[in-house]
Each structure stands twice: as C-alpha cells, then as structure tokens.
XYZ file of C-alpha atoms in Angstrom:
654
model
C -77.688 15.322 -34.897
C -77.611 12.901 -32.004
C -78.290 14.139 -28.480
C -75.112 12.457 -27.202
C -73.011 14.394 -29.676
C -74.579 17.691 -28.574
C -73.912 16.895 -24.921
C -70.310 16.078 -25.711
C -69.894 19.383 -27.564
C -71.372 21.313 -24.640
C -68.923 19.643 -22.261
C -66.107 20.597 -24.614
C -67.323 24.201 -24.617
C -67.289 24.366 -20.805
C -63.801 22.944 -20.691
C -62.597 25.422 -23.300
C -64.273 28.496 -21.863
C -63.855 27.928 -18.132
C -61.699 25.122 -16.751
C -58.701 25.008 -19.063
C -58.114 28.794 -19.309
C -57.727 28.956 -15.524
C -55.149 26.195 -15.647
C -53.193 28.020 -18.362
C -53.287 31.319 -16.474
C -51.579 29.724 -13.463
C -48.406 29.310 -15.521
C -48.555 32.047 -18.146
C -46.158 34.324 -16.261
C -43.366 31.772 -16.242
C -40.629 32.391 -18.827
C -41.031 30.846 -22.264
C -38.632 27.908 -22.629
C -36.612 28.616 -25.740
C -36.556 25.652 -28.102
C -39.514 23.944 -26.412
C -41.792 22.344 -29.007
C -44.988 20.447 -28.199
C -46.508 17.978 -30.651
C -50.110 17.415 -29.568
C -53.042 15.358 -30.782
C -56.040 13.681 -29.158
C -56.829 11.072 -31.824
C -53.508 9.195 -31.969
C -51.360 7.659 -29.239
C -48.269 8.431 -31.290
C -47.099 11.089 -33.697
C -49.539 11.449 -36.564
C -48.226 11.007 -40.128
C -48.674 14.748 -40.607
C -46.165 15.445 -37.824
C -43.378 12.977 -38.519
C -41.326 14.945 -41.063
C -41.426 18.037 -38.860
C -40.557 16.002 -35.770
C -37.495 14.474 -37.455
C -36.258 17.892 -38.605
C -36.677 19.420 -35.153
C -34.960 16.513 -33.421
C -31.962 17.058 -35.671
C -32.000 20.710 -34.668
C -31.712 19.723 -30.976
C -35.051 21.291 -30.055
C -36.607 20.396 -26.706
C -39.521 18.250 -27.887
C -42.593 17.137 -25.938
C -44.601 14.362 -27.599
C -48.093 14.878 -26.172
C -50.065 12.823 -28.683
C -52.745 10.642 -27.079
C -55.929 8.873 -28.096
C -58.866 10.125 -26.050
C -60.981 7.187 -27.200
C -58.652 4.830 -25.306
C -58.563 6.924 -22.100
C -60.863 7.287 -19.112
C -62.532 10.640 -18.492
C -60.320 11.285 -15.470
C -57.198 10.504 -17.518
C -58.356 12.935 -20.206
C -58.840 15.698 -17.644
C -55.401 15.038 -16.160
C -53.877 15.108 -19.622
C -55.539 18.411 -20.491
C -54.356 19.994 -17.241
C -50.816 18.807 -17.935
C -50.979 20.097 -21.501
C -52.109 23.573 -20.413
C -49.209 23.788 -17.965
C -46.622 22.896 -20.619
C -48.417 24.951 -23.287
C -47.987 28.086 -21.160
C -44.186 27.960 -21.495
C -43.794 26.466 -24.982
C -42.178 28.336 -27.832
C -44.003 26.247 -30.461
C -47.048 23.975 -30.460
C -47.656 21.763 -33.486
C -51.007 20.080 -34.143
C -52.548 18.401 -37.175
C -56.293 18.266 -36.489
C -58.946 19.691 -34.207
C -57.387 19.949 -30.755
C -59.541 21.640 -28.131
C -56.953 22.529 -25.454
C -54.777 24.661 -27.750
C -57.679 27.065 -28.314
C -58.853 27.079 -24.709
C -57.195 30.288 -23.489
C -55.882 33.698 -24.431
C -52.558 32.460 -25.775
C -49.299 34.258 -25.097
C -47.991 35.951 -28.261
C -44.537 34.435 -27.642
C -45.955 30.968 -28.376
C -46.481 30.040 -32.025
C -49.181 27.478 -32.847
C -48.710 25.685 -36.163
C -51.605 23.718 -37.632
C -50.276 21.010 -39.971
C -53.763 20.086 -41.116
C -53.888 16.372 -41.911
C -55.469 16.600 -45.353
C -54.347 18.063 -48.652
C -56.520 19.995 -51.087
C -60.094 20.940 -50.225
C -63.117 19.341 -51.795
C -65.838 18.815 -49.208
C -66.922 21.614 -46.892
C -65.770 21.490 -43.290
C -65.852 23.341 -39.989
C -68.222 26.315 -39.922
C -69.134 25.775 -43.585
C -70.502 22.266 -42.895
C -73.797 21.578 -41.187
C -72.636 18.892 -38.798
C -68.989 19.628 -37.990
C -69.490 22.325 -35.364
C -72.928 22.452 -33.676
C -74.696 25.738 -33.032
C -74.608 25.038 -29.298
C -70.827 25.083 -29.270
C -69.674 28.535 -28.158
C -65.919 28.095 -28.480
C -63.675 28.575 -31.481
C -61.707 25.437 -32.400
C -59.294 27.492 -34.532
C -58.547 30.170 -31.983
C -54.814 30.744 -31.400
C -53.692 29.296 -34.730
C -50.782 31.393 -35.981
C -49.922 29.374 -39.082
C -52.097 26.940 -41.024
C -50.269 25.097 -43.791
C -52.097 24.081 -46.964
C -51.135 22.359 -50.189
C -51.788 25.173 -52.691
C -52.974 28.745 -53.120
C -56.431 27.458 -54.072
C -56.902 26.055 -50.553
C -56.416 29.321 -48.680
C -59.889 30.849 -49.020
C -61.815 27.600 -48.328
C -59.705 26.784 -45.275
C -60.042 30.288 -43.829
C -63.793 30.160 -44.402
C -64.256 26.708 -42.896
C -62.191 27.434 -39.811
C -63.254 31.037 -39.339
C -59.768 32.555 -39.314
C -58.120 35.359 -41.320
C -56.738 34.345 -44.696
C -53.301 35.733 -43.868
C -52.834 32.938 -41.336
C -53.376 30.260 -43.979
C -50.223 29.786 -46.019
C -49.550 27.671 -49.103
C -46.291 26.132 -47.945
C -47.154 22.629 -49.066
C -48.092 19.889 -46.594
C -45.178 18.610 -44.539
C -46.048 14.917 -44.649
C -46.045 14.866 -48.464
C -42.276 15.421 -48.532
C -41.846 11.675 -48.157
C -43.703 11.022 -51.406
C -40.683 12.375 -53.251
C -38.273 9.938 -51.588
C -37.338 6.902 -53.682
C -36.128 5.094 -50.580
C -39.483 5.642 -48.850
C -41.476 4.466 -51.861
C -39.299 1.418 -52.496
C -39.637 0.399 -48.861
C -43.428 0.689 -48.996
C -43.672 -1.341 -52.197
C -41.534 -4.093 -50.664
C -43.633 -4.038 -47.496
C -46.852 -4.390 -49.499
C -45.717 -7.429 -51.445
C -44.340 -9.014 -48.304
C -47.794 -8.814 -46.705
C -49.719 -9.532 -49.926
C -47.505 -11.832 -52.050
C -50.609 -12.980 -53.976
C -50.825 -9.464 -55.462
C -47.639 -9.861 -57.500
C -48.190 -9.607 -61.226
C -51.598 -7.968 -60.821
C -52.849 -4.397 -61.095
C -53.419 -2.864 -57.665
C -56.546 -0.858 -56.841
C -57.163 0.876 -53.527
C -60.708 1.641 -52.433
C -60.330 4.490 -49.911
C -63.628 6.237 -49.165
C -64.158 8.959 -46.592
C -66.977 8.866 -44.047
C -70.306 10.658 -43.863
C -71.746 12.354 -40.800
C -69.409 13.354 -37.990
C -66.576 11.632 -36.181
C -68.858 10.573 -33.326
C -71.341 8.792 -35.622
C -69.660 8.029 -38.966
C -71.100 6.045 -41.850
C -69.883 4.893 -45.254
C -72.472 4.553 -47.996
C -69.918 3.219 -50.455
C -69.295 0.036 -48.445
C -73.034 -0.608 -48.262
C -73.545 -0.055 -52.005
C -72.401 -3.476 -53.190
C -68.813 -2.571 -54.015
C -67.462 -5.494 -51.988
C -69.460 -7.940 -54.094
C -68.348 -6.157 -57.265
C -64.695 -6.512 -56.272
C -65.180 -10.266 -55.987
C -66.566 -10.340 -59.530
C -63.572 -8.571 -61.080
C -61.177 -10.969 -62.753
C -57.736 -12.075 -61.593
C -56.099 -9.173 -63.397
C -56.821 -6.937 -60.380
C -55.977 -7.038 -56.671
C -58.115 -4.799 -54.420
C -57.300 -3.292 -51.030
C -60.102 -1.682 -49.020
C -58.641 1.058 -46.833
C -61.238 2.827 -44.705
C -60.994 6.103 -42.843
C -59.773 5.497 -39.251
C -63.184 6.574 -37.920
C -64.753 3.664 -39.823
C -62.424 0.846 -38.774
C -64.361 -0.048 -35.635
C -67.605 -0.269 -37.574
C -66.105 -2.434 -40.320
C -63.281 -4.412 -38.638
C -63.356 -7.021 -41.419
C -61.729 -4.517 -43.779
C -58.878 -3.548 -41.491
C -55.626 -3.041 -43.408
C -52.398 -2.923 -41.416
C -50.649 -0.651 -43.904
C -51.138 3.099 -43.553
C -52.957 4.776 -46.437
C -49.966 6.912 -47.407
C -47.816 3.767 -47.574
C -50.133 2.245 -50.178
C -49.895 5.078 -52.688
C -46.640 4.076 -54.367
C -47.795 0.538 -55.164
C -51.315 1.303 -56.393
C -52.200 1.658 -60.074
C -55.624 3.188 -59.474
C -57.404 4.725 -56.504
C -61.171 4.530 -56.053
C -62.570 7.102 -53.662
C -65.455 9.496 -53.178
C -64.775 12.811 -51.440
C -61.675 11.824 -49.482
C -58.680 14.137 -49.517
C -56.511 11.061 -50.107
C -57.090 11.561 -53.827
C -54.886 14.664 -53.636
C -52.074 12.655 -52.054
C -52.416 10.097 -54.830
C -51.989 12.887 -57.380
C -48.375 13.253 -56.202
C -47.703 9.951 -57.947
C -49.371 11.217 -61.131
C -51.761 8.278 -61.234
C -55.441 8.431 -61.927
C -58.463 8.258 -59.649
C -61.995 6.955 -60.078
C -64.589 8.939 -58.152
C -67.218 6.511 -56.903
C -70.011 8.310 -55.038
C -73.344 6.454 -54.839
C -74.570 9.089 -52.333
C -73.421 12.097 -54.344
C -76.740 13.993 -54.396
C -77.334 13.455 -50.687
C -73.752 14.393 -49.811
C -73.909 17.573 -51.869
C -77.165 18.517 -50.195
C -76.094 17.729 -46.628
C -72.442 18.866 -46.694
C -71.560 20.436 -50.027
C -68.317 21.180 -51.823
C -65.885 24.058 -52.123
C -65.397 23.355 -55.813
C -67.612 21.856 -58.478
C -67.333 18.082 -58.103
C -67.776 17.701 -61.836
C -64.710 19.843 -62.555
C -62.395 17.023 -61.524
C -60.915 15.365 -64.621
C -61.482 11.873 -63.210
C -64.137 9.374 -64.256
C -67.188 9.593 -61.992
C -69.398 6.606 -61.157
C -72.510 6.550 -59.005
C -73.290 2.811 -59.068
C -71.315 -0.443 -58.992
C -72.298 -1.487 -62.525
C -70.762 1.647 -64.045
C -67.742 1.257 -61.815
C -67.185 -2.365 -62.806
C -67.430 -1.549 -66.501
C -64.976 1.347 -66.103
C -62.394 -0.859 -64.424
C -62.710 -3.805 -66.798
C -62.680 -1.638 -69.932
C -60.077 0.825 -68.610
C -62.346 3.823 -69.069
C -60.680 5.568 -66.126
C -57.472 6.506 -67.945
C -56.810 10.241 -68.474
C -53.934 12.204 -69.969
C -50.783 13.191 -68.093
C -51.521 16.822 -68.948
C -54.867 16.600 -67.144
C -53.205 15.023 -64.108
C -50.537 17.737 -64.048
C -53.107 20.540 -64.210
C -55.142 18.989 -61.420
C -52.038 18.506 -59.289
C -50.855 22.049 -59.833
C -54.211 23.493 -58.778
C -54.722 21.391 -55.649
C -51.163 20.395 -54.659
C -48.915 22.926 -56.327
C -46.731 23.624 -53.267
C -46.129 19.962 -52.437
C -42.740 19.337 -53.982
C -40.718 17.550 -51.302
C -39.586 20.777 -49.587
C -42.693 21.769 -47.645
C -41.210 21.095 -44.186
C -38.283 23.434 -44.815
C -40.659 26.192 -45.956
C -42.762 25.767 -42.831
C -39.699 25.990 -40.590
C -38.588 29.140 -42.395
C -42.059 30.685 -42.166
C -42.273 29.948 -38.440
C -38.713 31.264 -38.005
C -37.631 28.019 -36.394
C -33.906 28.130 -36.870
C -31.228 25.827 -35.655
C -29.183 27.542 -33.000
C -25.750 26.474 -34.093
C -23.812 25.114 -31.151
C -20.591 27.077 -30.866
C -19.427 25.958 -27.427
C -19.641 22.643 -25.575
C -18.991 22.456 -21.806
C -18.149 18.975 -20.514
C -18.208 17.724 -16.964
C -15.800 14.803 -16.624
C -16.461 12.323 -13.804
C -19.737 10.511 -14.311
C -20.398 12.381 -17.565
C -17.749 12.324 -20.291
C -15.606 9.728 -18.521
C -16.755 6.146 -18.091
C -17.310 4.507 -14.738
C -13.663 3.436 -14.836
C -12.674 7.112 -14.856
C -11.225 6.823 -18.367
C -11.905 8.680 -21.613
C -12.937 6.244 -24.332
C -11.198 6.330 -27.701
C -14.526 7.114 -29.355
C -15.208 10.073 -27.044
C -11.742 11.466 -27.643
C -12.132 11.138 -31.400
C -15.520 12.902 -31.411
C -14.235 15.752 -29.222
C -11.221 16.228 -31.503
C -13.437 16.331 -34.604
C -15.827 18.754 -32.926
C -12.921 21.107 -32.218
C -11.732 20.798 -35.816
C -15.216 21.831 -36.974
C -14.862 25.090 -35.041
C -16.695 24.291 -31.801
C -15.106 25.570 -28.600
C -14.809 22.660 -26.145
C -14.476 23.588 -22.463
C -13.731 21.336 -19.493
C -16.055 21.973 -16.542
C -15.032 19.931 -13.539
C -15.127 19.846 -9.774
C -11.502 18.735 -9.894
C -8.585 21.090 -9.402
C -6.672 21.853 -12.559
C -3.670 19.765 -11.572
C -5.860 16.718 -10.989
C -7.548 16.812 -14.404
C -6.757 13.679 -16.431
C -3.969 14.283 -18.925
C -5.834 12.290 -21.582
C -8.371 15.137 -21.593
C -6.161 18.187 -21.105
C -3.803 16.947 -23.815
C -6.505 17.113 -26.488
C -5.316 19.768 -28.877
C -7.696 22.699 -29.152
C -9.172 22.654 -25.627
C -8.321 26.176 -24.548
C -10.190 26.568 -21.267
C -10.907 24.528 -18.160
C -13.386 25.482 -15.453
C -12.000 23.826 -12.325
C -12.791 23.407 -8.643
C -16.490 24.004 -9.363
C -15.781 27.341 -10.999
C -13.419 28.650 -8.322
C -10.689 28.768 -10.970
C -10.575 29.099 -14.737
C -7.428 27.938 -16.464
C -5.975 28.603 -19.875
C -5.251 25.037 -20.926
C -2.762 26.169 -23.582
C -0.487 28.239 -21.343
C -1.342 26.179 -18.226
C -1.873 29.445 -16.369
C -4.679 30.500 -14.091
C -6.803 33.091 -15.878
C -9.427 33.844 -13.267
C -10.196 32.679 -9.764
C -11.851 33.299 -6.430
C -10.640 32.720 -2.905
C -12.788 31.864 0.071
C -13.023 34.624 2.673
C -11.018 34.173 5.848
C -14.209 34.062 7.897
C -15.677 31.302 5.716
C -12.455 29.273 5.949
C -12.350 29.425 9.746
C -16.000 28.507 10.176
C -15.900 25.584 7.728
C -12.783 24.228 9.435
C -14.426 24.609 12.814
C -17.487 22.606 11.727
C -15.322 19.849 10.204
C -13.266 19.603 13.398
C -16.362 19.587 15.575
C -17.842 16.549 13.806
C -14.512 14.794 13.100
C -15.093 14.560 9.353
C -12.594 14.680 6.518
C -11.676 18.151 5.287
C -9.904 18.691 1.953
C -8.376 22.012 0.921
C -7.738 23.301 -2.616
C -4.678 25.525 -2.783
C -3.060 26.702 -6.028
C -5.115 24.143 -7.922
C -3.939 21.191 -5.917
C -6.149 19.294 -3.466
C -4.726 18.495 -0.025
C -5.863 15.919 2.531
C -4.928 15.168 6.120
C -2.299 12.407 6.295
C -4.309 10.304 8.722
C -7.220 10.067 6.246
C -4.854 9.433 3.358
C -3.096 6.608 5.196
C -6.431 5.030 6.138
C -7.774 4.894 2.564
C -7.088 1.202 2.033
C -9.080 0.244 5.122
C -11.905 2.749 4.630
C -15.065 0.671 4.266
C -17.074 3.596 2.901
C -15.019 3.942 -0.269
C -14.761 1.577 -3.213
C -11.491 0.799 -4.956
C -12.037 3.297 -7.759
C -12.654 6.139 -5.288
C -9.548 5.198 -3.284
C -7.419 5.300 -6.422
C -8.946 8.629 -7.444
C -8.060 10.208 -4.079
C -4.535 8.827 -4.187
C -4.016 10.338 -7.634
C -5.572 13.729 -6.967
C -4.686 14.526 -3.298
C -1.474 15.407 -1.521
C -1.188 14.477 2.131
C -0.199 17.047 4.773
C 0.537 16.334 8.454
C -2.393 18.451 9.651
C -5.083 19.777 7.331
C -6.094 22.355 9.932
C -2.564 23.759 10.189
C -2.454 23.834 6.385
C -5.775 25.703 6.197
C -4.670 28.280 8.763
C -1.378 28.789 6.917
C -3.110 29.445 3.576
C -6.365 30.942 4.849
C -6.362 33.794 2.299
C -5.529 31.693 -0.776
C -7.900 28.751 -0.685
C -10.012 28.038 -3.760
C -12.306 25.503 -2.105
C -12.899 23.428 0.979
C -14.594 20.030 0.820
C -16.138 18.029 3.633
C -16.635 14.285 3.231
C -19.485 12.778 5.240
C -21.230 9.492 4.475
C -23.774 9.404 7.292
C -26.985 10.997 5.868
C -28.210 12.236 9.245
C -24.888 13.868 10.075
C -24.698 15.266 6.550
C -28.037 17.057 6.961
C -26.898 18.443 10.300
C -23.643 19.796 8.863
C -25.436 21.323 5.874
C -27.796 23.133 8.233
C -24.881 24.589 10.193
C -22.992 25.620 7.078
C -26.041 27.375 5.655
C -26.603 29.286 8.880
C -23.018 30.047 9.911
C -20.794 30.307 6.825
C -21.016 33.544 4.823
C -20.267 34.282 1.168
C -20.000 30.750 -0.192
C -21.098 28.808 -3.241
C -22.283 25.489 -1.778
C -22.717 22.406 -3.953
C -22.015 18.673 -4.296
C -20.661 16.515 -7.115
C -21.498 13.304 -5.236
C -23.915 12.794 -2.307
C -21.238 12.283 0.369
C -19.267 15.410 -0.580
C -19.978 18.995 0.498
C -18.048 21.442 -1.689
C -17.626 25.111 -0.801
C -16.038 27.969 -2.710
C -16.547 31.730 -2.912
C -20.086 32.901 -3.658
C -19.202 34.077 -7.187
C -17.799 30.697 -8.184
C -19.771 27.822 -9.704
C -19.589 26.177 -13.106
C -22.379 28.392 -14.418
C -20.461 31.588 -13.700
C -17.282 30.078 -15.069
C -19.080 29.141 -18.272
C -20.628 32.597 -18.502
C -17.185 34.212 -18.165
C -15.772 32.161 -21.052
C -18.900 32.639 -23.208
C -18.837 36.415 -22.783
C -15.112 36.517 -23.503
C -15.697 34.601 -26.751
C -18.929 36.504 -27.549
C -21.027 33.326 -27.553
C -24.666 33.463 -26.483
C -26.141 30.874 -24.072
C -28.487 29.738 -26.870
C -25.411 28.508 -28.739
C -23.983 26.503 -25.855
C -24.403 22.819 -25.006
C -23.515 21.714 -21.462
C -23.264 18.154 -20.169
C -23.278 17.031 -16.539
C -24.537 14.570 -13.977
C -24.539 16.126 -10.523
C -25.845 18.984 -8.411
C -22.706 21.007 -9.130
C -23.575 20.827 -12.846
C -27.240 21.813 -12.503
C -26.925 25.591 -12.874
C -24.501 25.230 -15.789
C -26.910 22.834 -17.508
C -29.758 25.300 -17.016
C -27.689 28.244 -18.290
C -26.846 26.569 -21.593
C -29.323 26.682 -24.441
C -28.887 22.907 -24.737
C -28.531 21.314 -21.317
C -27.911 17.561 -21.124
C -27.938 15.261 -18.098
C -26.797 11.651 -18.341
C -29.098 8.854 -17.196
C -27.502 8.404 -13.753
C -27.666 12.109 -12.890
C -28.889 13.605 -9.643
C -32.509 14.737 -9.452
C -31.418 18.381 -9.489
C -29.334 17.942 -12.646
C -32.202 16.166 -14.400
C -34.634 18.869 -13.310
C -32.501 21.604 -14.913
C -31.719 19.653 -18.094
C -33.635 19.975 -21.352
C -32.446 16.557 -22.462
C -31.868 13.339 -20.527
C -29.496 11.077 -22.420
C -28.087 7.593 -21.872
C -25.450 6.325 -19.469
C -21.997 7.891 -19.227
C -20.643 4.347 -19.396
C -22.238 3.893 -22.811
C -20.515 6.825 -24.542
C -23.835 8.685 -24.530
C -22.176 12.107 -24.467
C -20.090 11.139 -27.491
C -23.257 10.082 -29.310
C -24.848 13.496 -28.765
C -21.631 15.258 -29.739
C -21.583 13.197 -32.930
C -25.073 14.449 -33.753
C -24.010 18.042 -33.058
C -21.037 17.521 -35.349
C -23.275 16.047 -38.044
C -25.644 19.017 -37.957
C -22.945 21.648 -37.627
C -22.860 24.349 -40.268
C -19.145 24.803 -40.906
C -18.314 28.422 -41.643
C -15.637 28.777 -44.272
C-alpha cells in the first residue's frame, strides 16, 4: 500500500474522530427540520445514478431537498474542509440523509436518532470482497468506521445481506433486500428506447452490427487503480474481430484519467439496453446487465492474483457464464458464439443476485424508511406580490388551478395584509374559498357569509402612542376600522403628485382607502375598535428612527411590514401565522399538511408555521429565510405552477 494513501487515511481518521464531531455537536440541539432530505456524495458533482430515482420521488412529495453532491477530486483542500463543515451543520437538523458510496462525514459523529441515514449502495449483487473483508479497502491505521450511523442499507437480493454486513461491519438487520433504487429505470420502455436512440445517434456506424461492451472493474484501491484487462491485449483483439461486431470500451470512473483514450460519453447504465453481450471481469455491472436477461462473458486474465489479493464472496466458477483468462480464448468464444447460455440459467442467476430488482425498489425503500407524503390539505395564499401578478391581477391560469385544487378537496385560504373589504373580488368570488385572514391576521372572515368570525382590536394605549409618533414625524397614518382602510384626505388628494409612489400603488390606494377629513380625529373617535394602524415612511433613516420609538413605547402590538416603506401594527395576538393556526385547528388540520405562500416580512411566520413554506423569488430576506422552498417570480405564475404540482400529487379521498 502506498505511503500517500496511508497518510490520506490518517487525515480522514482525524477529521472523523475529532474535527467534524465538534462541528456537528454545535447544532445537534436545534430542532429536526421535518421533510429535510440531504443527498450527499464526495465523488460526483451532481446526483449519482443511484440517487436519481429517489430524488425524483421525493421532489414529487414536496420534501425539502438539499443536493450536497460534490467531487472532492476537483476541489481544493480548503474548499473540502468548508464543505464538510457545512454538511455537518445541515446534517444535524436533517430528517433523512441519502448516500450511495463511502462518505466520511456522515459517520463522523454520534448521530441523532431522529435522523435516518439511507445507504443506496451504488452496486448490485456482491462478487468481490470489499470493506473490512478486503485487504486494501480500509487500512489497519484507519481508526474510524465508514459505516457508522447507517440505518438502512439497500441491496439487490437476500443473498447480498450477509456479505454486505460482513464487509461493512454492521448488523445484518440494517441491510435490507429492497432492490436497488436505480434499477427501477431498467424496467421502463421509454428509458430504454431513449438510450438506444442516443447510442445510435452517437455511433451510427454501429447500426446493423452486434454490440459488445467491455466494462472491467479496477484493481487496487481508488487512490491507485489499475486495470489488467486493458493491458492484456484485448484492445488489439477487438481490432481483429470482424465487421459483425461493434465494441464499446467502458471503464470504471476511477480508470478514466489513466486511460483517457477510451472515454465513452454514455453512462454505463445507458448502454445496457443496446448491448448484445457484456464482457467484464469482477465488476458489479454484470448484475445490472442481468436485468435485460442477456449473457455475459467473464474475462479475467488476472483471476488467480485477484482471488489471492482480494477474494470473492461466492465461488467465481459458480457463475453460469463463459469464463476466459486470455485473449485467444475470448476471441474464439466471440467468433464462434460459445458464450450463449439458456434463459433458464439467466433467470436463476438473476433471481439469486437481483431477485428484488423488479422496477419497484424505490417505493419499497420509501416505505421501509417511513418516508410518506404529507398530503397537503390546506393552502394559504398571500395575494399582493405572491398570487397576484405585478399588475395586481389574478391570472386566468392561477384562478383555474385554485378552483381545481378546491374541487380536489384542498382548503384554500386567503392570507392578506389587506382589509376584507379591499380584497379583490376576482379572488373572493372563487367558489369554495371559505376563509380569509385579513389585515395581517387582525381579522378572520367567513368568505361565504361575508361575516367577521374572529378579530383583535388594538389597545387604546397603543392607538394613542402610534398616532402620537405619526403626528410627531408628519408621516401618513392609515387606520383599519370594520375592515375598511381609512386615510387622511390631504394625503389622498396628493396621491397624483406624490413622487414616492408609482402609478400602480396610487391606483391601489384609491381603490382600497376611504378619505376622512382628519385621520387623527377618526382614530380618536374609534380608538377602541381599530384592527390596525399603518405608518407610511419612505426615508430609510426616519423609518429606523420610528421603528425604534414604536418598539420602545408602544405596548401589546404585532409589528410587521408587507413592503419596506410600510409599518403595520395590530394587536399582539394577530399575525397571519396565528390566523392560519386558528383556521387549521378549527378544521383539525396539522401544520405538516399545510402549504403557505408569501413574499414579505408579514408572511414570514406563516411560511415557517406551515409544513410546506414557499417564498417567491422577489421575497424579502426574512420571508426567504423562513421558507423551505424558494420558487419563481409571482409575475410568472410560479405559485400556480406549484399548486398544479400539489394537485397532481394529491390523493383524492373518495
């Protein structure tokens, strides 16, 4: 074993046993984020093939997914350390972590029991020894346990359980024959047809010929791999085979840098459908090929050495395939078709090594891990800047999706900073919307009866102090009384000449406000029945000053903002979050089954409360911070697109 490899393993051990556990412990007392799933790998800068089927399923289930797949070989040492620190922080609050190979950080701590680690090991079957059963996989100097914290390891058949548990040093009850997730695609006609078309597009000269794939594994370890098959003369032999055959050499990823001349741009799994024969040695790819019920030729010129140095979990000679140890035997076998075996033999081999791979492995893994789709039963929608476009209108598409969502049984709730009377009729007229959270949660209306169901009034002391501050700084004060917003006549009359406001804002105020001769007289007259008071201030310096005074002088208020220039105040028990909680509890709906959409600070707590919190692209920093999902622009019907996906995945109860 090379000295460099030993040094690298010792560094890994120090990271695992000292540095990374401390990082994890800093965050382990934070609450687990329900629905948070991390996909992690250190050998691929994108999702590995083993992860893709699971990723697609979880995306459709609206899980909160972190793609943390990177390629350490393409990163600097400092970048790797930063990545590991970031991973440990997110790992500490994840509900699920999904990996598909050795991944040091996941085993580098005493994991919280609330987090489930799923190992979707990248290979099917088990032929060659690995892990602790192999001489050069895990050096004696390495003191960590690369399989620590694995809760579920998925394998392709019952026969793989004992070898995998032995090689990785974990209890057998954690190794489960669910089938391998990535093999589900092999049973898709659409997937196979696409791969066949792709192959002939890249290799049109292969049409009309038999296709053979040479796909050997590597010897040694990942840090210093070698491939005896390539050096054995097989390349020259391929050139001697007649025009009847077309050969593709597909090397293990660890070997591509050493033999760049054999680089193939098609992934190994995408070649399986088109190939007639596979030539390999000890690679697990032969088990994948079995899914297509086609035969394999085992070509192993280094068989005796490999058996001595690494060894096998099963007798190599028990495989029903033709075995060749030199190129002359191999050439003769191909030319004279000596490789053909019966379908019965293929079926028996498949059943033993791949028996649980039947196109439904991913679903079994989800069931085993108890990853269930939380059916969305209630959707809360902010309007301005979220559901509505920048023109303040509801698009025909958005209206159609909302109507269909209601027909499917989902409760749709309006959640707006507007008073009830200023809500757009095109929204409130949608049949089936029963509730509206208005004035930032100060009132809750029954949208069917048009009656106020619940509400809060500001205290008299809060009203007087807010009015005093507004008067002191000569800023606009709006009052919400009986679900109508009122504005001082002098501000209303000056709207058309107000340089701070754009045309859309002017029109919005004209539509939603009623002018009164004196807002301060109005406030004093209705001091015990005010839902909210708003202060408008555009100057950032003055805004900060007013906020400071409000925070120090005004008692018992819920203080928020739907836009930066607006300060919105209602009673302390108001807020969209509390309004949403009231409706959810009334309807016996859990937060996990709620989706909330917003864009501003006044939406942030509601977004956080919901099991599925969405912020549109233009949202405030606070809204984005509390959201689990950041979606596209409100002006691009992005909310409607998410609602369409919810509708598509909805389980309709009959």
